[in-house]
Amino acid sequence: MSVDKIFVVLMGFLGIIFTYWFFFMKKEKEVEVEDEVDITVSGGYSPETISIAKGKRTKINFIRTDLTDCLEEVVLADFKIRKTLPLNQKITIELTPTKSGEFKFSCGMNMYHGKVIVR
Amino acid sequence: MNQISKTFPIKGMHCASCVRLIEKVVGKVEGVSSCSVNLLTEKATVAFDPQKVDEAKISAAVSSVGYEVLKEESSEDLERKQKERELRDLKRKVIVSLSLGILIVFGSFPKLMGFAPAVLQNSFVQLFLAIPVQFWAGWVFYQATIPALKHRTANMDTLVVIGTTVAFAYSAFVTFFPFVVQNLGITPAPYFDVSTIIIGLILLGRFFEAKAKAGTSEAIKKLVGLQARTARVVRGNQEIDIPIDQVLVGDIIRVRPGEKIAVDGVIVEGESSVDESMVTGESIPVDKGLKDIVIGATINKTGTFLYKATKVGADTLLAQIIKLVEEAQGSKAPIQRLADLISSYFVPAVLMLAIATFVVWYVFGPNPYFLFAMLNMVAVLIIACPCAMGLATPTAIMVGVGIGAEQGILIKDAESLETAHKINTVIFDKTGTLTKGKPEVTDVIPTSVILSKRSESKDLILRLAASIEKGSEHSLAEAIVKKAQKQNLKLDSVIGFKAIAGAGVEGEVDGKKIFLGNRKLMERENIEISSFSGQIEKLENEGKTVIMLSIANKLAGLVAVADTVKESAKEGVKALQEKGIEVVMITGDNQRSANAIAKYIGIKRVLAQILPDQKEAEVRKIQKEKKIVAMVGDGINDAPALAAADVGIAMGTGTDVAIEAGDITLINKDLRSVVAAIELSKKTMRTIKLNLFWAFGYNIILIPVAMGILYPVFRILLSPIFASAAMALSSISVVGNSLLLKRVKL
């Protein structure tokens, strides 16, 4: 095998490992929410993981600044919520969770993800 | 004086003097108590008495000094406008990128297209044409990718960006440094056709997908659009039109022929016929009179009436329906779990596969192996379509739930819709579900000659029975009293009234002891009934409840009471049986009455003499027979049984939708809707399965083809341009298939 091919194999191998590490091994940063939180929707959700208190009403404000079609809806299926997020508008979702646990939310096509942790 | 406050958007203001001018002129209008204008928000807040001045007069005052009151736009209007703007923009980008792409294609294949002008074959001209496609039309892909990578996530745009950027960058390199590529033994040909056509086709796919997706959420828009905007409220001696959000519970509202009923309420004067089809799905107009309930957003046909508002705002039936449909559309069906799991790992997995494809072709591919490696890698990146998987289930659920709502079938969540297609047994509660739940007197039979004329004897029996029952609260008593009132019988005064639990009542009229009740009561009082047992049995066999009346220890007459079967019961049950679904009736009635009603309706399996608290256990017993059970009830008395069933179906009553009680609520009260709901579930599930089959099948088959799996044997490779066409089609086919559900006839 020529040098360039060995180099390509090596780079390919490293590329696959990097892709795996980059997308699947990221650490979640959890933001504790008291009463209200603003989540910026741009290439995903910032913050991505929030923790809220069980039985307490919490306001989650989504503000979409990203043109991507995918992100124009947010789905919190466990709370039966599907909301359209018009560009640059604050859309408030109020949650009063009755049980604790981890509840995922995503965009309408399930490409971008976030998490609500209820404690 | 009734004051209301309203905000008007104003056009044409420039400075503080404009503000003062408008405040002054509007403030002078008779009936206006205050006017405050904000220059920054360009809005005027006016407090006025609607009995003295209307909005048109305020608008006229603003116009008189050279400004204009704008029609207020709702958030839906703004959203729609934004969407329209986005679609227009997308359309422009599609036209530009495909036009430029086609020019490049002409130039890229001079042998195939000899008629193409030589200038298009120039690499620099092609680069010049490709730049706007890559960085103007295709900029949306970069805009989505860059922030996504910051979050360490990736989506379809990431794949498109990497694929087209690789093709574009290689082509640009070839354009500027053709000799470098030539020295490597590769013909220096650019691939601008690939990068531009991919972007054009994917944007085209997105354009159609966006248009189709708007159709999936039409149901909610239609429901919201049903709402009336104003109501004609009677205030004092005047009738005034006020915005619907200012209507209060207790307001008396006038409705004229052809007008929309504003909010839910009860008629207090007049009568009419009302078209309720838009809310309940009931196609025939319903006659309404005094004390009848009217539903907001339905349309008054012929008469004029006054009604009292009982529910406003979020409490109205329409608001509850909208909320329920929104919630159902936001929920997830269990069948979606696998698609969700796969799509969350999909894009990074495709990236890894694309790298692997490049490496394998580079190392093992034929010459020019670099080109094979690059083009196949681009094809893998472009063919992968996670969107189709993400759209497969929710779009079908949204359409399914929406068409259900249009027919008066409200589905609580996607899970209920999914379970309903497996139902093979339907249990109907009898009273109030199969029957109207309002017992009526059907027969009055004198058993001994009390008066010379038979008709007079009948009246006497009914009069005495009603007189003695008027103190009772039993539903059968209500039926007897109602019948007597209908016949204008004057009731006697009763002394010594006493209710005998589980047996009947007793009392004294004109000094004569009277007993009214069942067989048990007669036996207890040693009243001879055996000579009439044939007649009693005959009535009971017809499903009627027989009440016996004795005067001075002698049987004087029989009063038969029966609950009338709903018109849609027979047909609804038959339709279920024709689909191979077993139908069961559950009731507290005795076996003989229950059998008679069941026979009349066409039900073979009857569970009689079941007390309300035993119904839940009966449902569980049938579930143990490995049956998937739907329980149909009114949602009030049988809530535990509805909850125990695999699918609880609640029949709506009036404007109180027993939403929490059932997985499915039938607001149209039509029993044929039970089979319609099951059919809707079956058709939605079939659509979802087909969608998932396409979405998975498409990716599972075409990704390996793009990787070149067919090349060793068949010499077949997938061109990245075909890959982009297939990818654009995949999402459209899934959304389009979901929209086909709209054609379903229930």
PDB file of N, CA and C in Angstrom, chain B residues 470-520:
ATOM      1  N   LYS B 470     -94.316  12.974  42.862  1.00  0.00           N
ATOM      2  CA  LYS B 470     -93.725  14.311  42.696  1.00  0.00           C
ATOM      3  C   LYS B 470     -92.727  14.662  43.809  1.00  0.00           C
ATOM      4  N   GLY B 471     -92.848  13.958  44.922  1.00  0.00           N
ATOM      5  CA  GLY B 471     -91.887  14.205  46.010  1.00  0.00           C
ATOM      6  C   GLY B 471     -90.619  13.377  45.866  1.00  0.00           C
ATOM      7  N   SER B 472     -90.607  12.463  44.906  1.00  0.00           N
ATOM      8  CA  SER B 472     -89.462  11.557  44.768  1.00  0.00           C
ATOM      9  C   SER B 472     -88.428  12.122  43.791  1.00  0.00           C
ATOM     10  N   GLU B 473     -87.178  11.713  43.968  1.00  0.00           N
ATOM     11  CA  GLU B 473     -86.137  12.233  43.076  1.00  0.00           C
ATOM     12  C   GLU B 473     -85.670  11.197  42.062  1.00  0.00           C
ATOM     13  N   HIS B 474     -86.294  10.050  42.061  1.00  0.00           N
ATOM     14  CA  HIS B 474     -85.900   8.957  41.178  1.00  0.00           C
ATOM     15  C   HIS B 474     -86.147   9.345  39.714  1.00  0.00           C
ATOM     16  N   SER B 475     -85.296   8.873  38.793  1.00  0.00           N
ATOM     17  CA  SER B 475     -85.446   9.264  37.387  1.00  0.00           C
ATOM     18  C   SER B 475     -86.745   8.730  36.792  1.00  0.00           C
ATOM     19  N   LEU B 476     -87.228   7.570  37.302  1.00  0.00           N
ATOM     20  CA  LEU B 476     -88.493   7.026  36.806  1.00  0.00           C
ATOM     21  C   LEU B 476     -89.654   7.926  37.248  1.00  0.00           C
ATOM     22  N   ALA B 477     -89.536   8.451  38.489  1.00  0.00           N
ATOM     23  CA  ALA B 477     -90.568   9.341  39.018  1.00  0.00           C
ATOM     24  C   ALA B 477     -90.667  10.585  38.156  1.00  0.00           C
ATOM     25  N   GLU B 478     -89.508  11.075  37.758  1.00  0.00           N
ATOM     26  CA  GLU B 478     -89.451  12.276  36.925  1.00  0.00           C
ATOM     27  C   GLU B 478     -90.208  12.046  35.614  1.00  0.00           C
ATOM     28  N   ALA B 479     -90.035  10.833  35.059  1.00  0.00           N
ATOM     29  CA  ALA B 479     -90.698  10.503  33.791  1.00  0.00           C
ATOM     30  C   ALA B 479     -92.214  10.513  33.953  1.00  0.00           C
ATOM     31  N   ILE B 480     -92.693   9.973  35.097  1.00  0.00           N
ATOM     32  CA  ILE B 480     -94.143   9.897  35.335  1.00  0.00           C
ATOM     33  C   ILE B 480     -94.723  11.302  35.529  1.00  0.00           C
ATOM     34  N   VAL B 481     -94.042  12.119  36.323  1.00  0.00           N
ATOM     35  CA  VAL B 481     -94.533  13.477  36.584  1.00  0.00           C
ATOM     36  C   VAL B 481     -94.563  14.280  35.277  1.00  0.00           C
ATOM     37  N   LYS B 482     -93.526  14.114  34.477  1.00  0.00           N
ATOM     38  CA  LYS B 482     -93.425  14.831  33.204  1.00  0.00           C
ATOM     39  C   LYS B 482     -94.587  14.467  32.287  1.00  0.00           C
ATOM     40  N   LYS B 483     -94.902  13.175  32.255  1.00  0.00           N
ATOM     41  CA  LYS B 483     -95.988  12.697  31.395  1.00  0.00           C
ATOM     42  C   LYS B 483     -97.330  13.300  31.836  1.00  0.00           C
ATOM     43  N   ALA B 484     -97.544  13.343  33.168  1.00  0.00           N
ATOM     44  CA  ALA B 484     -98.790  13.891  33.698  1.00  0.00           C
ATOM     45  C   ALA B 484     -98.900  15.381  33.372  1.00  0.00           C
ATOM     46  N   GLN B 485     -97.753  16.060  33.484  1.00  0.00           N
ATOM     47  CA  GLN B 485     -97.760  17.500  33.174  1.00  0.00           C
ATOM     48  C   GLN B 485     -98.075  17.722  31.699  1.00  0.00           C
ATOM     49  N   LYS B 486     -97.537  16.869  30.870  1.00  0.00           N
ATOM     50  CA  LYS B 486     -97.750  16.971  29.423  1.00  0.00           C
ATOM     51  C   LYS B 486     -99.230  16.816  29.096  1.00  0.00           C
ATOM     52  N   GLN B 487     -99.905  15.979  29.895  1.00  0.00           N
ATOM     53  CA  GLN B 487    -101.342  15.747  29.638  1.00  0.00           C
ATOM     54  C   GLN B 487    -102.227  16.716  30.436  1.00  0.00           C
ATOM     55  N   ASN B 488    -101.569  17.713  31.022  1.00  0.00           N
ATOM     56  CA  ASN B 488    -102.277  18.741  31.804  1.00  0.00           C
ATOM     57  C   ASN B 488    -103.136  18.155  32.925  1.00  0.00           C
ATOM     58  N   LEU B 489    -102.644  17.151  33.580  1.00  0.00           N
ATOM     59  CA  LEU B 489    -103.407  16.549  34.687  1.00  0.00           C
ATOM     60  C   LEU B 489    -103.116  17.328  35.966  1.00  0.00           C
ATOM     61  N   LYS B 490    -104.176  17.584  36.709  1.00  0.00           N
ATOM     62  CA  LYS B 490    -103.994  18.342  37.957  1.00  0.00           C
ATOM     63  C   LYS B 490    -103.624  17.341  39.054  1.00  0.00           C
ATOM     64  N   LEU B 491    -102.505  17.581  39.683  1.00  0.00           N
ATOM     65  CA  LEU B 491    -102.055  16.595  40.662  1.00  0.00           C
ATOM     66  C   LEU B 491    -102.732  16.797  42.019  1.00  0.00           C
ATOM     67  N   ASP B 492    -102.942  15.670  42.712  1.00  0.00           N
ATOM     68  CA  ASP B 492    -103.602  15.712  44.032  1.00  0.00           C
ATOM     69  C   ASP B 492    -102.573  15.970  45.120  1.00  0.00           C
ATOM     70  N   SER B 493    -103.081  16.426  46.283  1.00  0.00           N
ATOM     71  CA  SER B 493    -102.149  16.567  47.398  1.00  0.00           C
ATOM     72  C   SER B 493    -102.041  15.217  48.118  1.00  0.00           C
ATOM     73  N   VAL B 494    -100.825  14.958  48.557  1.00  0.00           N
ATOM     74  CA  VAL B 494    -100.525  13.642  49.151  1.00  0.00           C
ATOM     75  C   VAL B 494    -100.140  13.846  50.609  1.00  0.00           C
ATOM     76  N   ILE B 495    -100.650  12.985  51.449  1.00  0.00           N
ATOM     77  CA  ILE B 495    -100.177  13.053  52.842  1.00  0.00           C
ATOM     78  C   ILE B 495     -99.486  11.725  53.178  1.00  0.00           C
ATOM     79  N   GLY B 496     -98.564  11.813  54.086  1.00  0.00           N
ATOM     80  CA  GLY B 496     -97.841  10.621  54.542  1.00  0.00           C
ATOM     81  C   GLY B 496     -96.955   9.987  53.481  1.00  0.00           C
ATOM     82  N   PHE B 497     -96.312  10.866  52.632  1.00  0.00           N
ATOM     83  CA  PHE B 497     -95.422  10.318  51.589  1.00  0.00           C
ATOM     84  C   PHE B 497     -94.199   9.663  52.224  1.00  0.00           C
ATOM     85  N   LYS B 498     -93.847   8.486  51.710  1.00  0.00           N
ATOM     86  CA  LYS B 498     -92.664   7.783  52.224  1.00  0.00           C
ATOM     87  C   LYS B 498     -92.012   7.001  51.091  1.00  0.00           C
ATOM     88  N   ALA B 499     -90.709   7.139  50.994  1.00  0.00           N
ATOM     89  CA  ALA B 499     -89.993   6.353  49.973  1.00  0.00           C
ATOM     90  C   ALA B 499     -89.512   5.059  50.613  1.00  0.00           C
ATOM     91  N   ILE B 500     -89.725   3.940  49.911  1.00  0.00           N
ATOM     92  CA  ILE B 500     -89.284   2.649  50.444  1.00  0.00           C
ATOM     93  C   ILE B 500     -88.093   2.212  49.588  1.00  0.00           C
ATOM     94  N   ALA B 501     -86.885   2.232  50.191  1.00  0.00           N
ATOM     95  CA  ALA B 501     -85.662   2.000  49.411  1.00  0.00           C
ATOM     96  C   ALA B 501     -85.722   0.713  48.602  1.00  0.00           C
ATOM     97  N   GLY B 502     -85.396   0.825  47.313  1.00  0.00           N
ATOM     98  CA  GLY B 502     -85.328  -0.334  46.417  1.00  0.00           C
ATOM     99  C   GLY B 502     -86.673  -0.947  46.095  1.00  0.00           C
ATOM    100  N   ALA B 503     -87.779  -0.279  46.500  1.00  0.00           N
ATOM    101  CA  ALA B 503     -89.092  -0.881  46.255  1.00  0.00           C
ATOM    102  C   ALA B 503     -90.087   0.104  45.648  1.00  0.00           C
ATOM    103  N   GLY B 504     -90.196   1.303  46.181  1.00  0.00           N
ATOM    104  CA  GLY B 504     -91.146   2.257  45.634  1.00  0.00           C
ATOM    105  C   GLY B 504     -91.493   3.347  46.615  1.00  0.00           C
ATOM    106  N   VAL B 505     -92.752   3.801  46.537  1.00  0.00           N
ATOM    107  CA  VAL B 505     -93.197   4.888  47.432  1.00  0.00           C
ATOM    108  C   VAL B 505     -94.613   4.581  47.936  1.00  0.00           C
ATOM    109  N   GLU B 506     -94.990   5.252  49.026  1.00  0.00           N
ATOM    110  CA  GLU B 506     -96.360   5.124  49.511  1.00  0.00           C
ATOM    111  C   GLU B 506     -96.859   6.486  49.976  1.00  0.00           C
ATOM    112  N   GLY B 507     -98.219   6.621  50.047  1.00  0.00           N
ATOM    113  CA  GLY B 507     -98.804   7.877  50.492  1.00  0.00           C
ATOM    114  C   GLY B 507    -100.328   7.733  50.514  1.00  0.00           C
ATOM    115  N   GLU B 508    -100.974   8.835  50.912  1.00  0.00           N
ATOM    116  CA  GLU B 508    -102.435   8.787  51.004  1.00  0.00           C
ATOM    117  C   GLU B 508    -103.031   9.907  50.180  1.00  0.00           C
ATOM    118  N   VAL B 509    -103.989   9.542  49.306  1.00  0.00           N
ATOM    119  CA  VAL B 509    -104.691  10.550  48.504  1.00  0.00           C
ATOM    120  C   VAL B 509    -106.188  10.357  48.762  1.00  0.00           C
ATOM    121  N   ASP B 510    -106.847  11.442  49.118  1.00  0.00           N
ATOM    122  CA  ASP B 510    -108.291  11.383  49.423  1.00  0.00           C
ATOM    123  C   ASP B 510    -108.636  10.266  50.417  1.00  0.00           C
ATOM    124  N   GLY B 511    -107.767  10.094  51.406  1.00  0.00           N
ATOM    125  CA  GLY B 511    -108.029   9.102  52.442  1.00  0.00           C
ATOM    126  C   GLY B 511    -107.782   7.667  52.016  1.00  0.00           C
ATOM    127  N   LYS B 512    -107.294   7.469  50.766  1.00  0.00           N
ATOM    128  CA  LYS B 512    -107.028   6.094  50.311  1.00  0.00           C
ATOM    129  C   LYS B 512    -105.524   5.835  50.298  1.00  0.00           C
ATOM    130  N   LYS B 513    -105.152   4.672  50.849  1.00  0.00           N
ATOM    131  CA  LYS B 513    -103.723   4.305  50.913  1.00  0.00           C
ATOM    132  C   LYS B 513    -103.265   3.863  49.523  1.00  0.00           C
ATOM    133  N   ILE B 514    -102.178   4.455  49.062  1.00  0.00           N
ATOM    134  CA  ILE B 514    -101.677   4.114  47.722  1.00  0.00           C
ATOM    135  C   ILE B 514    -100.224   3.657  47.811  1.00  0.00           C
ATOM    136  N   PHE B 515     -99.943   2.525  47.125  1.00  0.00           N
ATOM    137  CA  PHE B 515     -98.557   2.059  46.998  1.00  0.00           C
ATOM    138  C   PHE B 515     -98.188   2.105  45.523  1.00  0.00           C
ATOM    139  N   LEU B 516     -96.963   2.559  45.260  1.00  0.00           N
ATOM    140  CA  LEU B 516     -96.499   2.612  43.866  1.00  0.00           C
ATOM    141  C   LEU B 516     -95.072   2.069  43.848  1.00  0.00           C
ATOM    142  N   GLY B 517     -94.860   0.972  43.118  1.00  0.00           N
ATOM    143  CA  GLY B 517     -93.496   0.430  43.104  1.00  0.00           C
ATOM    144  C   GLY B 517     -93.410  -0.876  42.358  1.00  0.00           C
ATOM    145  N   ASN B 518     -92.352  -1.629  42.671  1.00  0.00           N
ATOM    146  CA  ASN B 518     -92.099  -2.856  41.925  1.00  0.00           C
ATOM    147  C   ASN B 518     -92.800  -4.061  42.560  1.00  0.00           C
ATOM    148  N   ARG B 519     -92.512  -5.187  41.941  1.00  0.00           N
ATOM    149  CA  ARG B 519     -93.115  -6.444  42.378  1.00  0.00           C
ATOM    150  C   ARG B 519     -92.846  -6.688  43.872  1.00  0.00           C
ATOM    151  N   LYS B 520     -91.619  -6.372  44.283  1.00  0.00           N
ATOM    152  CA  LYS B 520     -91.226  -6.604  45.679  1.00  0.00           C
ATOM    153  C   LYS B 520     -92.162  -5.871  46.641  1.00  0.00           C
TER     154      LYS B 520
END
